[in-house]
Amino acid sequence: MKTIILSLAVLFSVGLAAQNDKPQFEKDGDMVKATYFHENGTIAQTGHFLDGKLHGKWKMFNEAGKKIALGEYNQGVRTGKWFFWEGEILQEVDFVDNRIASVSKWNNSSPVVLNR
């Protein structure tokens, strides 16, 4: 009896874990909000689709839930400034016509100057 209960518990938990990594889609006005998951159940990406194309702000996360990328799409085309985090390094990538126009890198130990 204990073996059957233990087996059912394992199957149930595996079934729940398998469901957690399937993408979720929900209507959000004229767009569809998409959430993709890593195998461990944490969020991998969030963003929107408009007419079947990536549109608006997208965020990407690693398996630990830490943000690794942030950028924007316009009708499926990467546009404007995108930010990529990798350890202590932050990269700012400017996109024009879906192509990289410039890349700037900062190290977390470097001072940051803000112009106002």
Coordinates of C-alpha atoms in Angstrom, one line a residue:
M1 CA 0.0 0.0 0.0
K2 CA 2.8 2.4 0.9
T3 CA 4.5 1.6 -2.4
I4 CA 1.4 2.5 -4.4
I5 CA 0.9 5.7 -2.5
L6 CA 4.5 6.7 -3.0
S7 CA 4.3 5.8 -6.7
L8 CA 1.2 7.9 -7.1
A9 CA 2.8 10.8 -5.3
V10 CA 5.9 10.6 -7.5
L11 CA 3.8 10.5 -10.7
F12 CA 1.6 13.4 -9.5
S13 CA 4.7 15.6 -8.8
V14 CA 6.3 14.7 -12.1
G15 CA 3.1 15.5 -13.9
L16 CA 2.9 18.9 -12.2
A17 CA 6.5 19.7 -13.0
A18 CA 5.9 18.8 -16.7
Q19 CA 2.9 21.1 -16.9
N20 CA 4.9 24.0 -15.4
D21 CA 7.3 24.3 -18.4
K22 CA 4.6 24.6 -21.0
P23 CA 4.1 28.2 -22.4
Q24 CA 1.0 30.1 -21.3
F25 CA -0.9 32.5 -23.6
E26 CA -3.6 34.9 -22.5
K27 CA -5.5 37.6 -24.3
D28 CA -4.5 41.1 -23.4
G29 CA -6.5 43.7 -25.4
D30 CA -5.5 43.4 -29.1
M31 CA -2.4 41.4 -28.1
V32 CA -1.6 38.0 -26.6
K33 CA 0.6 37.9 -23.5
A34 CA 3.1 35.0 -23.6
T35 CA 5.0 33.4 -20.7
Y36 CA 7.6 30.7 -21.4
F37 CA 9.1 28.6 -18.6
H38 CA 12.3 26.7 -17.9
E39 CA 12.2 23.0 -17.2
N40 CA 12.4 23.8 -13.4
G41 CA 9.2 25.9 -13.6
T42 CA 10.7 29.4 -13.4
I43 CA 9.8 32.0 -16.0
A44 CA 12.2 32.0 -19.0
Q45 CA 10.5 34.8 -21.0
T46 CA 7.5 37.1 -20.9
G47 CA 6.2 39.4 -23.6
H48 CA 3.4 40.0 -26.1
F49 CA 2.4 39.0 -29.6
L50 CA 0.5 41.3 -32.0
D51 CA -0.9 39.7 -35.2
G52 CA 1.4 36.7 -34.6
K53 CA 4.6 38.8 -34.3
L54 CA 6.7 39.6 -31.2
H55 CA 5.6 43.1 -30.1
G56 CA 6.4 45.4 -27.2
K57 CA 8.7 44.8 -24.2
W58 CA 10.2 41.3 -23.7
K59 CA 12.0 40.1 -20.6
M60 CA 14.2 37.0 -20.3
F61 CA 15.3 35.3 -17.1
N62 CA 17.8 32.5 -16.3
E63 CA 16.8 29.3 -14.5
A64 CA 17.4 31.0 -11.1
G65 CA 14.9 33.8 -12.0
K66 CA 17.5 36.5 -12.5
K67 CA 16.8 38.9 -15.4
I68 CA 19.3 38.3 -18.2
A69 CA 17.8 40.4 -21.1
L70 CA 15.3 43.2 -21.7
G71 CA 14.3 44.7 -25.0
E72 CA 11.5 45.7 -27.3
Y73 CA 10.1 44.4 -30.5
N74 CA 8.0 46.3 -33.1
Q75 CA 6.0 43.9 -35.3
G76 CA 8.6 41.2 -34.9
V77 CA 11.6 43.5 -35.4
R78 CA 14.1 44.2 -32.5
T79 CA 14.2 47.9 -32.0
G80 CA 15.9 50.5 -29.7
K81 CA 18.0 49.7 -26.7
W82 CA 18.3 46.1 -25.5
F83 CA 20.1 45.2 -22.2
F84 CA 21.9 42.0 -21.5
W85 CA 23.2 41.0 -18.1
E86 CA 25.9 38.3 -17.6
G87 CA 27.5 38.2 -14.2
E88 CA 29.0 41.6 -13.5
I89 CA 28.7 42.7 -17.1
L90 CA 25.9 44.8 -18.5
Q91 CA 25.7 45.2 -22.3
E92 CA 23.6 47.8 -24.0
V93 CA 22.9 47.0 -27.6
D94 CA 21.2 49.5 -29.9
F95 CA 19.2 48.0 -32.7
V96 CA 18.2 49.8 -35.9
D97 CA 16.2 47.9 -38.6
N98 CA 16.7 44.7 -36.6
R99 CA 20.5 45.1 -36.9
I100 CA 23.0 45.9 -34.2
A101 CA 24.0 49.5 -34.5
S102 CA 26.2 49.8 -31.4
V103 CA 27.2 47.9 -28.3
S104 CA 28.3 49.4 -25.0
K105 CA 29.6 47.3 -22.1
W106 CA 29.8 48.2 -18.4
N107 CA 31.3 46.3 -15.5
N108 CA 29.4 46.5 -12.2
S109 CA 32.6 47.7 -10.6
S110 CA 32.9 50.7 -13.0
P111 CA 31.5 54.0 -11.8
V112 CA 28.3 55.1 -13.5
V113 CA 27.8 58.8 -14.4
L114 CA 24.3 60.2 -14.9
N115 CA 23.7 63.4 -16.9
R116 CA 20.7 65.3 -15.9

